[in-house]
Coordinates of C-alpha atoms in Angstrom, one line a residue:
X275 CA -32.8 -5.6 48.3
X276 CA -29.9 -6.9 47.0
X277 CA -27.3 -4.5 48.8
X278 CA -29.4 -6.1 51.9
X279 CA -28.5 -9.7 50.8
X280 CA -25.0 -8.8 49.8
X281 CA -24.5 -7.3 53.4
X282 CA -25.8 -10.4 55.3
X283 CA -23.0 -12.9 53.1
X284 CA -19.7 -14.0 55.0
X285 CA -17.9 -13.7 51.7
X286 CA -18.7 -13.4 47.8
X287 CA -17.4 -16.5 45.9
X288 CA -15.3 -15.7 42.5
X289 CA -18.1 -16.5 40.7
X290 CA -20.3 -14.0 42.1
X291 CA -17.7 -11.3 42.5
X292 CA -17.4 -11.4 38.5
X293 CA -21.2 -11.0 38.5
X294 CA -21.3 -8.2 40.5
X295 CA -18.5 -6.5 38.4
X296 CA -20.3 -6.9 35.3
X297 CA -23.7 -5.8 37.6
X298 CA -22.3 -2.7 37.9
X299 CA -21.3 -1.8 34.8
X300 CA -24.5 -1.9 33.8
X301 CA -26.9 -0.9 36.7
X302 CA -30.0 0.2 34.4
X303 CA -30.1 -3.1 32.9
X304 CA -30.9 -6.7 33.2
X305 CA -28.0 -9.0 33.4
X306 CA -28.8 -12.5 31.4
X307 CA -25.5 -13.8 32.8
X308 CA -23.9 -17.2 30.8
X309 CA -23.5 -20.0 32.8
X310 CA -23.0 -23.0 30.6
X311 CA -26.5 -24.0 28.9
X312 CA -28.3 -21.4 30.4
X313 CA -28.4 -17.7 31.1
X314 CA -28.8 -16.8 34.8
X315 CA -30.7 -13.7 36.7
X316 CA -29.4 -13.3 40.3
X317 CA -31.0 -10.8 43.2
X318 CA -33.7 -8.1 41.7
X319 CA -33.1 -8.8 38.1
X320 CA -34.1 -12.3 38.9
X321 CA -36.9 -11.2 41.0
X322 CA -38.1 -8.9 38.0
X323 CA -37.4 -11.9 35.2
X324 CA -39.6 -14.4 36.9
X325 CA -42.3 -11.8 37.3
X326 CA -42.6 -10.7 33.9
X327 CA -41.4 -13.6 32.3
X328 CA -43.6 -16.3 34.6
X329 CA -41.0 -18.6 35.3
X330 CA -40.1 -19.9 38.2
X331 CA -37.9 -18.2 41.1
X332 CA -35.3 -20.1 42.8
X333 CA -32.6 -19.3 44.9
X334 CA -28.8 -20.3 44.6
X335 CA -28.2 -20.5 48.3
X336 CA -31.4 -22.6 49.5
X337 CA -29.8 -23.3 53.1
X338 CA -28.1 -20.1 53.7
X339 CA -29.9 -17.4 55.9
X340 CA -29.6 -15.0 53.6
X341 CA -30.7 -16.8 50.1
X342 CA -30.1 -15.3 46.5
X343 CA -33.1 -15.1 44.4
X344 CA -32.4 -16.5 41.3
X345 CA -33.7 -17.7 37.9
X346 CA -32.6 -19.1 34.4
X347 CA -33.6 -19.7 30.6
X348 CA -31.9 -22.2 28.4
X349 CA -29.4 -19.8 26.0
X350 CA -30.5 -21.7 23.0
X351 CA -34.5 -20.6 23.4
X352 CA -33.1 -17.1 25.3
X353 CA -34.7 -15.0 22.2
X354 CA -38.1 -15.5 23.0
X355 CA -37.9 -14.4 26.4
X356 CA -35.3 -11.3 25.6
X357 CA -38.2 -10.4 22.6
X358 CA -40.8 -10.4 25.9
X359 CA -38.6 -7.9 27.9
X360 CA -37.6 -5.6 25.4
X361 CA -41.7 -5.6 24.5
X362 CA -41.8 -4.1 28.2
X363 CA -39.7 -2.0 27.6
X364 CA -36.8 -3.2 29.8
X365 CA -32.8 -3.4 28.9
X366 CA -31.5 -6.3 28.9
X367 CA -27.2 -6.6 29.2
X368 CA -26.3 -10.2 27.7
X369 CA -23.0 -11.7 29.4
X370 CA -21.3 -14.0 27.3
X371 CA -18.4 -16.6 28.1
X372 CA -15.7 -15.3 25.7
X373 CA -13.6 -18.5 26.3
X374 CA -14.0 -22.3 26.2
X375 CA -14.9 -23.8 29.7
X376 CA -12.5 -26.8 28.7
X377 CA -9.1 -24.4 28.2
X378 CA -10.2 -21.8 30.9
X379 CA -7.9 -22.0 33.9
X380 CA -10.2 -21.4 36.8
X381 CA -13.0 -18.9 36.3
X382 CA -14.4 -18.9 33.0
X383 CA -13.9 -15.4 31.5
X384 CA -17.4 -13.6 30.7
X385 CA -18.0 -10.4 29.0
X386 CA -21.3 -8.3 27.7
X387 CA -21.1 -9.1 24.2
X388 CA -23.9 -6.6 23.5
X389 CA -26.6 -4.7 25.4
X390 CA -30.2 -4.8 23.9
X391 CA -32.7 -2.2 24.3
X392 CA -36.2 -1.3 22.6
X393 CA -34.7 1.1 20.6
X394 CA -31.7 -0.3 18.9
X395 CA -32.9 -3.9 18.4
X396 CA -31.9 -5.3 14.7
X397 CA -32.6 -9.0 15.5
X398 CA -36.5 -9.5 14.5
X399 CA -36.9 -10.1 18.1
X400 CA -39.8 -7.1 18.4
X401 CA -39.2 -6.1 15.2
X402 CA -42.5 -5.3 12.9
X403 CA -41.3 -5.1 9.4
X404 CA -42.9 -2.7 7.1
X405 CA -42.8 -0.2 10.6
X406 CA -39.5 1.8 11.6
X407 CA -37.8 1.6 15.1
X408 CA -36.8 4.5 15.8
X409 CA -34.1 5.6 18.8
X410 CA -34.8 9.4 19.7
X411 CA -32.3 12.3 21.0
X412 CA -33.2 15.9 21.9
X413 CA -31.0 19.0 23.4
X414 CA -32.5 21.9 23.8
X415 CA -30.5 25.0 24.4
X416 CA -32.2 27.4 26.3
X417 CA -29.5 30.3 26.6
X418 CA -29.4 30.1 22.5
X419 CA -33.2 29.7 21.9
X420 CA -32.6 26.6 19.5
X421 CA -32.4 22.6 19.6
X422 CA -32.1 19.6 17.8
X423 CA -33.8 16.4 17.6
X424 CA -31.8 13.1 16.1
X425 CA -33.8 9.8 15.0
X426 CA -32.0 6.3 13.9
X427 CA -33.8 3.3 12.8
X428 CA -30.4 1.5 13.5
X429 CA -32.1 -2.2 12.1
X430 CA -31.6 -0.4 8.8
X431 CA -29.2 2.2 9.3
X432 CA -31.1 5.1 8.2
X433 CA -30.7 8.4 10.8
X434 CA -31.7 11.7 10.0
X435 CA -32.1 14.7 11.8
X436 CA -34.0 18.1 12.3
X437 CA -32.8 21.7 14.0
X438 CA -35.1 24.5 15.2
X439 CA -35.7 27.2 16.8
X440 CA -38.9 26.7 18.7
X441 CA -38.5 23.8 21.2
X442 CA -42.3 23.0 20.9
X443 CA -41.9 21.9 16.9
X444 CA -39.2 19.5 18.2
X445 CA -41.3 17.8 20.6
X446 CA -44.2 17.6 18.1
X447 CA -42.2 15.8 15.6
X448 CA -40.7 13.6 18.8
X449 CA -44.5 12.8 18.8
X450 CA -44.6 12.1 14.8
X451 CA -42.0 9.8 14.8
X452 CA -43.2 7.5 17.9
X453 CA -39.3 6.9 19.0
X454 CA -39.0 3.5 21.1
X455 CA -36.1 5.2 23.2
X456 CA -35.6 8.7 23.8
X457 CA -32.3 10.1 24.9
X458 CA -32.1 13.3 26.8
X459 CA -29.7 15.2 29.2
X460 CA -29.5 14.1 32.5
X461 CA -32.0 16.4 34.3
X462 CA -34.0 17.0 31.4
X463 CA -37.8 15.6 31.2
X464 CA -40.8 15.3 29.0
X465 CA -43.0 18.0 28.9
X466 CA -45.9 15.8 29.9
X467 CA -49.0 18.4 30.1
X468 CA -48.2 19.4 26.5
X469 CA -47.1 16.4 24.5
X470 CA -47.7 12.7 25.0
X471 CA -44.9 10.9 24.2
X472 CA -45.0 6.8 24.2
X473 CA -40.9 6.4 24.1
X474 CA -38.7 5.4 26.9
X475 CA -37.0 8.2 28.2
X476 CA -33.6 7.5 28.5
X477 CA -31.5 10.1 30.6
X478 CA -27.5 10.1 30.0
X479 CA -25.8 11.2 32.8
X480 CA -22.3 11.3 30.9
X481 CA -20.9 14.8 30.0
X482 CA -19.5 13.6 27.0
X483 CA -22.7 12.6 25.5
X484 CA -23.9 15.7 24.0
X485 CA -20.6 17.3 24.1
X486 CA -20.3 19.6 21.0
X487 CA -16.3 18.2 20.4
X488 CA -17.2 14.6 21.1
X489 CA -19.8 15.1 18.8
X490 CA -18.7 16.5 15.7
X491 CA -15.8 14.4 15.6
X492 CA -17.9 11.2 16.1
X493 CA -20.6 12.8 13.4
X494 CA -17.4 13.2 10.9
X495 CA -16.6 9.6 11.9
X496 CA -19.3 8.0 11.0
X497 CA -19.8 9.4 7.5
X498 CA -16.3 10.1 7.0
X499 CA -16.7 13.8 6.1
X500 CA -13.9 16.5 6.6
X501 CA -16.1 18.9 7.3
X502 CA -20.0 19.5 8.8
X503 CA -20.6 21.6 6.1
X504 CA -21.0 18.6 3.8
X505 CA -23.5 17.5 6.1
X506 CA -25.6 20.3 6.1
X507 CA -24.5 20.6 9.9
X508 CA -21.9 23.2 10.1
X509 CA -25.0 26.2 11.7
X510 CA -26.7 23.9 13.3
X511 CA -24.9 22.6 16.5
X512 CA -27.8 21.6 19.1
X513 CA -28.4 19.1 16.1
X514 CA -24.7 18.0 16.0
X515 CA -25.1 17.2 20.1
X516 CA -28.1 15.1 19.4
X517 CA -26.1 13.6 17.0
X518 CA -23.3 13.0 19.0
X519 CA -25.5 11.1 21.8
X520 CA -27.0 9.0 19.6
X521 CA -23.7 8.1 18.4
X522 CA -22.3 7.3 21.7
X523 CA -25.4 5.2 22.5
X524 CA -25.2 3.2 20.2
X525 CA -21.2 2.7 21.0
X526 CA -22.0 1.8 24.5
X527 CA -24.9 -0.3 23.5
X528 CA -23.5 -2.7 20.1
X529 CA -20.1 -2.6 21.3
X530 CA -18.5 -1.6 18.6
X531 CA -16.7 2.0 17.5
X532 CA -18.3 2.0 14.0
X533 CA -22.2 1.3 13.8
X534 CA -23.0 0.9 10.4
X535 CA -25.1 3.9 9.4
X536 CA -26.5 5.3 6.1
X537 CA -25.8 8.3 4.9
X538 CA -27.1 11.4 6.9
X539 CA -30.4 13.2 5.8
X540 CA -31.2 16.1 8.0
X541 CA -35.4 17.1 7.4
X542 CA -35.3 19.6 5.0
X543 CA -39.1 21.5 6.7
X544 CA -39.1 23.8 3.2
X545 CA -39.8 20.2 1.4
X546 CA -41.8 19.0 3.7
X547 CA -45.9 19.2 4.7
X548 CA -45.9 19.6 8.5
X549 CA -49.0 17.4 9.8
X550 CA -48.8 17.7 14.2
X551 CA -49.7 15.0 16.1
X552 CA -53.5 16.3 16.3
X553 CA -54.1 16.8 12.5
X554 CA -52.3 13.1 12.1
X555 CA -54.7 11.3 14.6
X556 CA -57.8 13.0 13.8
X557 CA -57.4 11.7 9.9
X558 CA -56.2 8.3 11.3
X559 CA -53.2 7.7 9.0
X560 CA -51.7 5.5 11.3
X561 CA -54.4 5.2 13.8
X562 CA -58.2 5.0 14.6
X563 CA -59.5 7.1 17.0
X564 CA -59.6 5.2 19.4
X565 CA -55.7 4.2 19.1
X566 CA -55.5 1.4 17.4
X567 CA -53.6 0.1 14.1
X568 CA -54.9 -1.9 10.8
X569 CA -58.5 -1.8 9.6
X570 CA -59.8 1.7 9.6
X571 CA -56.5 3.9 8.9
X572 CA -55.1 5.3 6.0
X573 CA -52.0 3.4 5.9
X574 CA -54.2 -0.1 5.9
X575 CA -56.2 1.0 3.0
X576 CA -53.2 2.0 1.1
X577 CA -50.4 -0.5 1.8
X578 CA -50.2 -2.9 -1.1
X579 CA -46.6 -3.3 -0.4
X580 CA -44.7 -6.4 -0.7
X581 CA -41.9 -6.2 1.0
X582 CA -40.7 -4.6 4.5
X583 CA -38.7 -2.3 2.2
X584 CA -41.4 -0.8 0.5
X585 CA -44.0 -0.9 3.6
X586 CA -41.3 1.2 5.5
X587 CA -41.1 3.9 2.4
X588 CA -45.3 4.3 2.3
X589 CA -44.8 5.0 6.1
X590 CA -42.2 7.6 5.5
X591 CA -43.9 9.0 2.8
X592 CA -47.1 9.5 4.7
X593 CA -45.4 10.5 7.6
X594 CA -43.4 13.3 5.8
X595 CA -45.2 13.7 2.6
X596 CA -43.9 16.3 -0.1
X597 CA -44.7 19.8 0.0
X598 CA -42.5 20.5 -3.6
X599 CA -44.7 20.0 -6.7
X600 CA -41.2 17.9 -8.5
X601 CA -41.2 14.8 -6.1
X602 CA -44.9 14.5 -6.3
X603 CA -45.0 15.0 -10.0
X604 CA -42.1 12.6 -10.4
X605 CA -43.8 9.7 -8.5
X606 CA -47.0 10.3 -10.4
X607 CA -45.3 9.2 -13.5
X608 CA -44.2 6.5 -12.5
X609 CA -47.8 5.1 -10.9
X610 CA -49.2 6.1 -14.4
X611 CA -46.7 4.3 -15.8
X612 CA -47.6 1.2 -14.3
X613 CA -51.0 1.8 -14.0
X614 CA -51.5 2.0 -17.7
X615 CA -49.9 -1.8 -17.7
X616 CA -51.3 -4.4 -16.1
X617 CA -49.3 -7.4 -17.1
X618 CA -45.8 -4.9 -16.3
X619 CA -47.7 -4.7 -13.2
X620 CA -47.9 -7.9 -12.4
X621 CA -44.2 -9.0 -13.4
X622 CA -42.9 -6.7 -11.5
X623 CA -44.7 -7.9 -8.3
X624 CA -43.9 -11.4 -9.0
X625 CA -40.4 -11.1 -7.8
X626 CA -41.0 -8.7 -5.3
X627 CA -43.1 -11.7 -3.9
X628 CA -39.6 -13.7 -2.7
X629 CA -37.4 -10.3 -1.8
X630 CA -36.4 -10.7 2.0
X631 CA -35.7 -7.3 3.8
X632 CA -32.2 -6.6 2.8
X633 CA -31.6 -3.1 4.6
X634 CA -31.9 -5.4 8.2
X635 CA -30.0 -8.1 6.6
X636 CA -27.3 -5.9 5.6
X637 CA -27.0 -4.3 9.0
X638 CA -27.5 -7.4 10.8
X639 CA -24.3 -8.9 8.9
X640 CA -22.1 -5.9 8.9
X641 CA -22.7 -6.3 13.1
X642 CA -21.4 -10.1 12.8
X643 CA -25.1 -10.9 13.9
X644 CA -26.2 -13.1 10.9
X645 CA -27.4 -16.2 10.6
X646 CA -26.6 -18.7 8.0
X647 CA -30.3 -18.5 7.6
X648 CA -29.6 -14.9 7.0
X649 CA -27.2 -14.9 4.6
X650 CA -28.9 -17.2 2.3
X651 CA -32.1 -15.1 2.6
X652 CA -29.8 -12.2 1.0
X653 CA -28.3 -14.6 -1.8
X654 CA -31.9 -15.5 -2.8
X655 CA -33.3 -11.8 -2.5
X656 CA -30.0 -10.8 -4.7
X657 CA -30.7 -13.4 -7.2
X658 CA -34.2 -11.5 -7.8
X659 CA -32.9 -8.1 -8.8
X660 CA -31.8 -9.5 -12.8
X661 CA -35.9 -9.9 -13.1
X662 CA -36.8 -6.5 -11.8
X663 CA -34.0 -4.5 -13.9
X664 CA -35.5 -6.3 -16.9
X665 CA -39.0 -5.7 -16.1
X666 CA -38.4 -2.4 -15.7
X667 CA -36.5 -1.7 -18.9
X668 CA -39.7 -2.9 -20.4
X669 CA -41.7 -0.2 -18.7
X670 CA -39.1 2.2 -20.2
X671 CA -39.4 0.4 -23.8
X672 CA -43.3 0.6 -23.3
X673 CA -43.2 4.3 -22.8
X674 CA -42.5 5.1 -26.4
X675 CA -40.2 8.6 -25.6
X676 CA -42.4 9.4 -22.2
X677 CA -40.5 7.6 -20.1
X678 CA -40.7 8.6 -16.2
X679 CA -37.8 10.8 -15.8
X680 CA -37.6 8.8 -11.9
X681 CA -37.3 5.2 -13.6
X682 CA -34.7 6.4 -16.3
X683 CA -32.6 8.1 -13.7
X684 CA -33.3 4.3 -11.2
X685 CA -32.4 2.2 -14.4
X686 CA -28.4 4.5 -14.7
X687 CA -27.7 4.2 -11.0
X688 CA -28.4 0.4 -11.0
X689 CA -26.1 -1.8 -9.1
X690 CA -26.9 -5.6 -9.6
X691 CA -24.2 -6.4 -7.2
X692 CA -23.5 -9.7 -9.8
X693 CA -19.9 -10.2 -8.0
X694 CA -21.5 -10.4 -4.9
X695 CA -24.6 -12.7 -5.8
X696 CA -22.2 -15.4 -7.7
X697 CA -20.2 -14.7 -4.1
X698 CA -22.7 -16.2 -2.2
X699 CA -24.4 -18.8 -4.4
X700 CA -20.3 -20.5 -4.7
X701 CA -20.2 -20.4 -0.7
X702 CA -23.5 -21.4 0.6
X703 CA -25.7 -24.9 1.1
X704 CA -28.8 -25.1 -0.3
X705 CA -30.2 -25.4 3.2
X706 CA -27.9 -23.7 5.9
X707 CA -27.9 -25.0 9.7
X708 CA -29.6 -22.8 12.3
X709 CA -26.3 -21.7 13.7
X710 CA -22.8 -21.3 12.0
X711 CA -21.5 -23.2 14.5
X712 CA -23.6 -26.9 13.9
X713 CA -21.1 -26.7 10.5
X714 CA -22.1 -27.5 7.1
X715 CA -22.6 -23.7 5.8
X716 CA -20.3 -24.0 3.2
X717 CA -20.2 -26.3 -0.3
X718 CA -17.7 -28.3 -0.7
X719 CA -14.9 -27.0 -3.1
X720 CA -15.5 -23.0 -2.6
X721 CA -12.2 -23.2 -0.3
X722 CA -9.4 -25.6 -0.3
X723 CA -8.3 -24.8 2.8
X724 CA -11.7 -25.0 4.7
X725 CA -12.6 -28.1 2.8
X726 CA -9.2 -29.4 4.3
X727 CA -10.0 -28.1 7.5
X728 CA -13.6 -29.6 7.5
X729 CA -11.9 -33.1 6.9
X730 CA -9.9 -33.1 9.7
X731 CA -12.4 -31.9 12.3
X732 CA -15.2 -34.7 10.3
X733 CA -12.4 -37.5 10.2
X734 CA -9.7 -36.7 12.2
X735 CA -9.5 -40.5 13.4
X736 CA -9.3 -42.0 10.3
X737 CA -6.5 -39.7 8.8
X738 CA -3.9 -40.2 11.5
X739 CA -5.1 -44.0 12.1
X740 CA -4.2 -43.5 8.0
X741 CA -0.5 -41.7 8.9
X742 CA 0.1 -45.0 11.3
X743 CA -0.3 -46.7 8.9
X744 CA 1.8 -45.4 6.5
X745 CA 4.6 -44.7 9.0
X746 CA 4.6 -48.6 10.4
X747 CA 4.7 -49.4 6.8
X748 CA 7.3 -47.0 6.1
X749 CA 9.5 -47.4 9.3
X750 CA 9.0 -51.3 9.4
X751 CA 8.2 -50.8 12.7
X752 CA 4.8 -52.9 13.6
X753 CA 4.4 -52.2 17.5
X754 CA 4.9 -48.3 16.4

């Protein structure tokens, strides 16, 4: 429709031309395109905004023969409607002006500053926090009888991985893990009549996304390993190529060469109780019968969680539980533990009560993403790890010699991260602004040169009606 349009106009304006430039980069995606207070949707993506979004449809040309469909959302209220399209399951390219309308020299550059999608979202847009969000990648290799399927929660950074040689266990555990996006080969499709997979198949068309090279050198990248055999990768290649295209996704997608990612964990199936999609529904762990979550499932019944953190580890363990005797053992002690205690019990969940989810923080600020809100929310949840470390010495105290081997070994590798708590509580207001840039983040004092800078931008008048002052005075020069 909109080739149609674009065939019927005399001549593109400059405006337009950069729209269609950026268009094409990203074809598979809607363009929220920045044109001072508002983003703008032009032809079918404006067509398809309105529709799902239920605003209202315009057009930029109204007297032209050949009119432009077009609609708009004010940029500073843009997240509730980008949280409704990436719910449908659309992808959304945001276009950014990357330099001030009152220094450009005739067009205003614009740029896609990022590229949302269901799978890699780390804004708590569509975000539900004690669940994962999982982006999926599968390569099977026919001629070699063996595959790999590659999973990233990239709102926390955790990715792991599993390699096999039967194609149908990869697609069952596809199932298990409920991906938002699914990345395959270019040709490649879901194997409907076996397995019904929910995700959003994402096919990528470039050669170099599951390219074995590309691959292990991004892999090595990203955990900066010399070798795959550190990884646990070096016989398992199909797994390295699923790898690799999540890898390059998520380039393409955050703009930036380094996602910050966790520490690789390929699915060890020797540790691991295999439950298939079947077994999983018909005990309703995650879901009644009929399909839906909460009241009625296992995970309802048992999550007494109190923060995103822990709601996210119940689902993992349930998901995955242990098939070794030591881990199950291990974790036993340490509900008996606090089972035996009740007021323990309670002082440890006291605390817990106020911790903010500090994996997606953490991510969210090592993208540049945060908030000032955001920051502060880690401050306070840092400032809560002193109680827990002495709550949990007294568990240790109370044990009298039978100590849980899995708290002693917590309690040695505990980082309280003091330098970076005392950090944040010199930088940061009580009460942060929305946005960084209303001002006002920072106390005054933490930095000389801010606070200097501050005064200026605050009072820039008075100082130099102050140096006009001094200078007439000094010069004896009154009409100066």
């Amino acid at each position: 429709m909109s080739t149609d349009i674009l065939g019927q106009m005399p001549k593109l304006t400059p405006m337009f031309e950069q729209y269609m430039q950026v268009k094409q980069e990203h074809p598979d995606a809607l363009l929220f395109f920045r044109m001072g207070d508002f983003y703008e949707m032009f032809f079918e993506d404006a067509e398809i905004a309105a529709r799902e979004l239920s605003i209202t449809l315009t057009c930029r040309n109204p007297n032209s023969e050949a009119k432009i469909p077009m609609c708009g959302v004010p940029h500073h209220s843009a997240d509730g409607y980008l949280a409704q399209l990436l719910e449908k399951g659309y992808k959304i390219a945001v276009c950014d002006q990357i330099e001030d309308p009152r220094q450009a020299k005739g067009l205003v550059k614009r740029a896609v500053t990022r590229v949302l999608t269901p799978g890699t979202v780390v804004d708590d847009l569509t975000l539900t926090a004690k669940a994962h969000n999982y982006l999926a990648s599968l390569y099977w290799d026919a001629d070699k009888g063996a595959g790999g399927l590659a999973w990233v929660d990239f709102s926390t950074g955790e990715w792991s991985g599993l390699h096999s040689r039967r194609e149908t266990e990869l697609w069952q555990w596809a199932v298990k893990i409920a991906p938002r996006e699914l990345l395959l080969p270019a040709g490649r499709k879901v194997p409907q009549q076996q397995f019904d997979l929910a995700a959003q198949v994402t096919p990528l068309a470039q050669q170099s996304a599951f390219d074995l090279a590309a691959a292990t050198h991004a892999v090595l990248a990203a955990q900066a390993a010399a070798d795959l055999a550190t990884l646990d990768l070096s016989d398992k290649p199909e797994l390295v190529r699923a790898l690799g295209a999540l890898l390059s996704y998520l380039r393409q997608t955050q703009k930036t060469d380094t996602p910050p990612l966790g520490e690789f964990r390929p699915l060890d199936l020797s540790r691991h109780l295999i439950l298939d999609e079947v077994t999983e529904r018909n005990l309703e762990i995650f879901r009644r019968l009929d399909g839906k979550t909460g009241p009625g499932t296992l995970w309802h019944v048992l999550d007494r969680t109190l923060t995103a953190m822990g709601g996210r580890l119940l689902e993992s363990r349930l998901r995955q539980p242990w098939r070794e005797l030591g881990p199950i053992e291990r974790s036993q002690e340490v509900v008996a533990c606090f089972f035996a205690n009740d007021d323990l019990r309670r002082a440890l969940r006291k605390p817990l009560e106020t911790m903010q989810d500090m994996e997606r923080l953490a991510t969210r600020i090592a993208l540049g993403r945060a908030t000032p809100r955001d920051m502060v929310a880690l401050r306070e949840s840092l400032l809560v790890l002193p109680a827990l470390r002495s709550t949990l010495e007294q568990a240790m105290n109370a044990a009298e010699g039978q100590a849980p081997a899995e708290l002693a070994a917590l309690l040695k590798g505990w980082d309280a991260m003091a330098d970076l708590t005392d950090e944040l509580a010199r930088a940061l207001v009580e009460s942060p602004p929305l946005v960084i840039t209303d001002g006002g983040m920072f106390r005054s004092g933490y930095d000389p040169a801010l606070d200097e800078l501050i005064q200026l931008t605050e009072h820039g008048e008075a100082r130099i009606q102050e140096m006009l002052e001094r200078e007439r005075d000094g010069g004896g020069i009154a009409t100066l």
